[in-house]
Amino acid sequence: MDTARSPLAPAGFPDLPPIAGVTPHVARARYKNWDRCDLTFVTLDPGTAVGGVFTQSKCPSPEVEWCRKALILGQARALVVNAGNSNAFTGNRGREAVEAIAARAAKHIGCEPSDIFVSSTGVIGVPLPIDKAETGLDAAFTAAPCGWEDAAATIMTTDTFPKAAMTTAMIGGQKVTLVGIIKGSGMIAPDMATMLGFIFTDAAATPDFLQHALGHANRSSFSCITVDSDTSTSDTVLAFATGKAGNAVLEDSDSAGADAFRAALSDLCLRLAHLVVRDGEGASKFIRIDVEGAESDASARRIALSIANSPLVKTAIAGEDANWGRVVMAVGKAGEPADRDKLSIRFGATQVAKDGLAVEGYDEAPVAAHLKGHEIDIGVDLGLGDGKATVWTCDLTHGYISINADYRS
Amino acid sequence: MDTARSPLAPAGFPDLPPIAGVTPHVARARYKNWDRCDLTFVTLDPGTAVGGVFTQSKCPSPEVEWCRKALILGQARALVVNAGNSNAFTGNRGREAVEAIAARAAKHIGCEPSDIFVSSTGVIGVPLPIDKAETGLDAAFTAAPCGWEDAAATIMTTDTFPKAAMTTAMIGGQKVTLVGIIKGSGMIAPDMATMLGFIFTDAAATPDFLQHALGHANRSSFSCITVDSDTSTSDTVLAFATGKAGNAVLEDSDSAGADAFRAALSDLCLRLAHLVVRDGEGASKFIRIDVEGAESDASARRIALSIANSPLVKTAIAGEDANWGRVVMAVGKAGEPADRDKLSIRFGATQVAKDGLAVEGYDEAPVAAHLKGHEIDIGVDLGLGDGKATVWTCDLTHGYISINADYRS
């Protein structure tokens, strides 16, 4: 498998501060036959609030079911992430593995199992070996704390670079910091959280506020990206707030600083989501698709996703081919209101089609130059109403086929 | 572009009889810079009834709009098919081209333009050159009639082999014959007719009966195949009935032989649809997906299509990898009722997962042997109800990327 760093990766790992009340550890559970850390154990100080969004798959992993249930209580003391085995579709043995992990972690920390959040990522259908998980957990608990880069690297599977971002917000005169790590490269599609993302902040917030803010942020970030239209059984984004910053607790949208925190969280989620697209399996182009003039925002989003998920659009971009006819095709197949003769399409800054036909003699040079770059911008105006949406995706290349035609082997 | 014959192609072109009242011709319109016939002109004797199904794209080609309108009268005297230019998304100039073609063909034959059916296939967004179409049409009209193989080859674009099938039915003691030709390889998705298919029969039938029978056949054939989930702007299937067989006219479902004719038409459509999948761009495997135990037939079909359109399932099959976890993922993302712990999955004749987890110690040898073949069979039982559906697709390979990353050039 090609493990070269994605050409769309940022230059390096960002400089991230610690978050008070959050202590990451990593260890080798050896879920696969590899010599790398694959178990992440993040301990959280008492009083940490948690919010989460999960896959909408009808066949979710037992980890997702566990977290959904634990979320009701709104409190977290630790996060355990297993890489190399998703534990999904493993029946009772999968449930037992999650319960065993939560029990072991709770015993180490001295808390209830329901305070432990568990995520796993990797191949579907193989029960997570409980002995390896327990051994790894014991090792992680006794290991020295690690930095964010180690934690971000340890949750990776087919990812080619560790992904993280940070931001800050002022809440009632008090600065709070948010750090997020994320993994995901294939089996990435919207309508749910992306594969595995974890956000840590020292802000003080109630679980209800955190849940609401994360749901809001999710709708314009993780729900607006797609790599391959395939939705994982394990998609999870969790946000943990330790309260150590000492701000007045964020309780609802009227709380001082609520808007600032929500804006910071949304910004962080969007940057994390973009990192996933930049590590899309086989990706060579980062593609932004803006749809405007639709009948509604929801309609615009469905049209944008139809374009973003079209194999023919994605392969055309991979081939640096300004084949805008495929964009027309993808608009047409979306099933949303559209009028062929009002439709306009832009590649980069160049209008290539307007009012239902090609712009006579448009300058192909800037379009060709734009398509040779790594950052591709496609604009569609339906000419019908005020609905608009933006989604992000990557191209479809030989790399995707190579990675996925022999992932298990 | 790789133009090697698909490994899934049948051994040769079938032996097809002429259909009384149908006379095919081909000519070189030179829509692209190639030296091959690319214009098909099929003349039909007076009294020929016609039915048709078309793309559900919101951005259809002017040809589709023309045929939809002409279909209201239910009578046909000729079919013109242009290959190499779809004429879609070309504004008024596209409409003018279709009108000019219909007018020229009608003048040659001595009929109304509304008796002429026109289809075009190829790149989107380039107006069909009227002068080339008229010159090609003149040449085709004066050319000697050709056989079915020439007609099937002339409507091809990225297809790697000419596709046709035939069948017969007994109607009130009278044998009728049906011949179909079809093209399509990429931009193939269900919910509408496949790219371009044309069926000719000597049966006597009213336009209403023919339309109803074709709609029925379409639902279990063209609407159940997908190559790449992308829906063309130009998908068209037309059925022409010359009435020369002399059977008592088929008028409704109570007519003698109505069931036999409908069964024969459905069988023919399914065989034509399978030929399109067998020529799917880059295809190396022909995949049949059977879903049963769903809450309804419609739900089963949506789940089957979610599996058939999943890039991860398609690449796993390309890699001959029994990665049934990706089938679970595709079931889960379909959004249809599913219970993970009742789900069973079969590859070939081997049950690999049952009641929500892997079958302990199932024999991998027959699964591996099955996946090495060209004909792949995936079965899913949801364990919920009586709903079932079957769809057909092909795998996703490097060939698809190679073909589509530089189609225009």
mmCIF file of C-alpha atoms in Angstrom, chain B residues 13-20 22 24 42 44 79 147-149 151-152 163-169 176-182 197-203 214 222 237-242 261 264-265 267-269 271-272 275:
data_model
loop_
_atom_site.group_PDB
_atom_site.id
_atom_site.type_symbol
_atom_site.label_atom_id
_atom_site.label_comp_id
_atom_site.label_asym_id
_atom_site.label_seq_id
_atom_site.Cartn_x
_atom_site.Cartn_y
_atom_site.Cartn_z
ATOM 1 C CA PHE B 13 -22.151 -10.963 -31.810
ATOM 2 C CA PRO B 14 -25.408 -12.931 -31.753
ATOM 3 C CA ASP B 15 -27.112 -14.247 -34.866
ATOM 4 C CA LEU B 16 -30.049 -11.863 -35.367
ATOM 5 C CA PRO B 17 -32.886 -12.028 -37.880
ATOM 6 C CA PRO B 18 -34.149 -8.975 -39.756
ATOM 7 C CA ILE B 19 -37.367 -7.436 -38.466
ATOM 8 C CA ALA B 20 -39.973 -6.902 -41.172
ATOM 9 C CA VAL B 22 -37.246 -2.126 -40.130
ATOM 10 C CA PRO B 24 -31.062 0.054 -40.715
ATOM 11 C CA VAL B 42 -33.229 3.217 -39.162
ATOM 12 C CA LEU B 44 -39.593 2.146 -40.209
ATOM 13 C CA LEU B 79 -34.751 6.653 -35.777
ATOM 14 C CA GLY B 147 -27.057 -5.578 -40.630
ATOM 15 C CA TRP B 148 -27.674 -5.343 -36.899
ATOM 16 C CA GLU B 149 -23.986 -5.653 -36.044
ATOM 17 C CA ALA B 151 -25.978 -0.618 -36.443
ATOM 18 C CA ALA B 152 -24.982 -1.765 -32.936
ATOM 19 C CA LYS B 163 -24.352 -5.137 -27.908
ATOM 20 C CA ALA B 164 -27.577 -6.779 -29.093
ATOM 21 C CA ALA B 165 -30.020 -9.516 -28.196
ATOM 22 C CA MET B 166 -33.160 -11.113 -29.603
ATOM 23 C CA THR B 167 -36.123 -13.131 -28.452
ATOM 24 C CA THR B 168 -39.464 -14.357 -29.744
ATOM 25 C CA ALA B 169 -42.956 -14.755 -28.362
ATOM 26 C CA VAL B 176 -43.309 -12.392 -33.199
ATOM 27 C CA THR B 177 -39.639 -11.468 -33.022
ATOM 28 C CA LEU B 178 -37.926 -8.772 -30.937
ATOM 29 C CA VAL B 179 -34.407 -7.473 -31.574
ATOM 30 C CA GLY B 180 -32.664 -4.898 -29.385
ATOM 31 C CA ILE B 181 -29.429 -3.002 -29.753
ATOM 32 C CA ILE B 182 -27.917 -0.970 -26.947
ATOM 33 C CA GLY B 197 -31.263 1.240 -26.293
ATOM 34 C CA PHE B 198 -33.467 0.501 -29.275
ATOM 35 C CA ILE B 199 -35.845 -2.415 -29.590
ATOM 36 C CA PHE B 200 -37.516 -3.447 -32.819
ATOM 37 C CA THR B 201 -40.310 -5.967 -33.194
ATOM 38 C CA ASP B 202 -42.606 -7.115 -35.954
ATOM 39 C CA ALA B 203 -45.428 -7.505 -33.424
ATOM 40 C CA LEU B 214 -41.736 -1.091 -21.923
ATOM 41 C CA PHE B 222 -32.419 -0.871 -16.951
ATOM 42 C CA VAL B 237 -34.794 3.369 -24.595
ATOM 43 C CA LEU B 238 -37.242 3.246 -27.479
ATOM 44 C CA ALA B 239 -39.299 0.272 -28.634
ATOM 45 C CA PHE B 240 -40.696 0.167 -32.179
ATOM 46 C CA ALA B 241 -43.398 -2.283 -33.286
ATOM 47 C CA THR B 242 -43.984 -2.538 -37.042
ATOM 48 C CA PHE B 261 -45.133 -10.394 -25.246
ATOM 49 C CA ALA B 264 -40.400 -11.589 -23.908
ATOM 50 C CA LEU B 265 -39.845 -7.815 -23.789
ATOM 51 C CA ASP B 267 -36.387 -10.781 -20.880
ATOM 52 C CA LEU B 268 -34.908 -8.866 -23.801
ATOM 53 C CA CYS B 269 -34.495 -5.671 -21.741
ATOM 54 C CA ARG B 271 -30.317 -9.177 -21.374
ATOM 55 C CA LEU B 272 -29.575 -5.822 -22.983
ATOM 56 C CA LEU B 275 -24.637 -6.347 -21.733
#
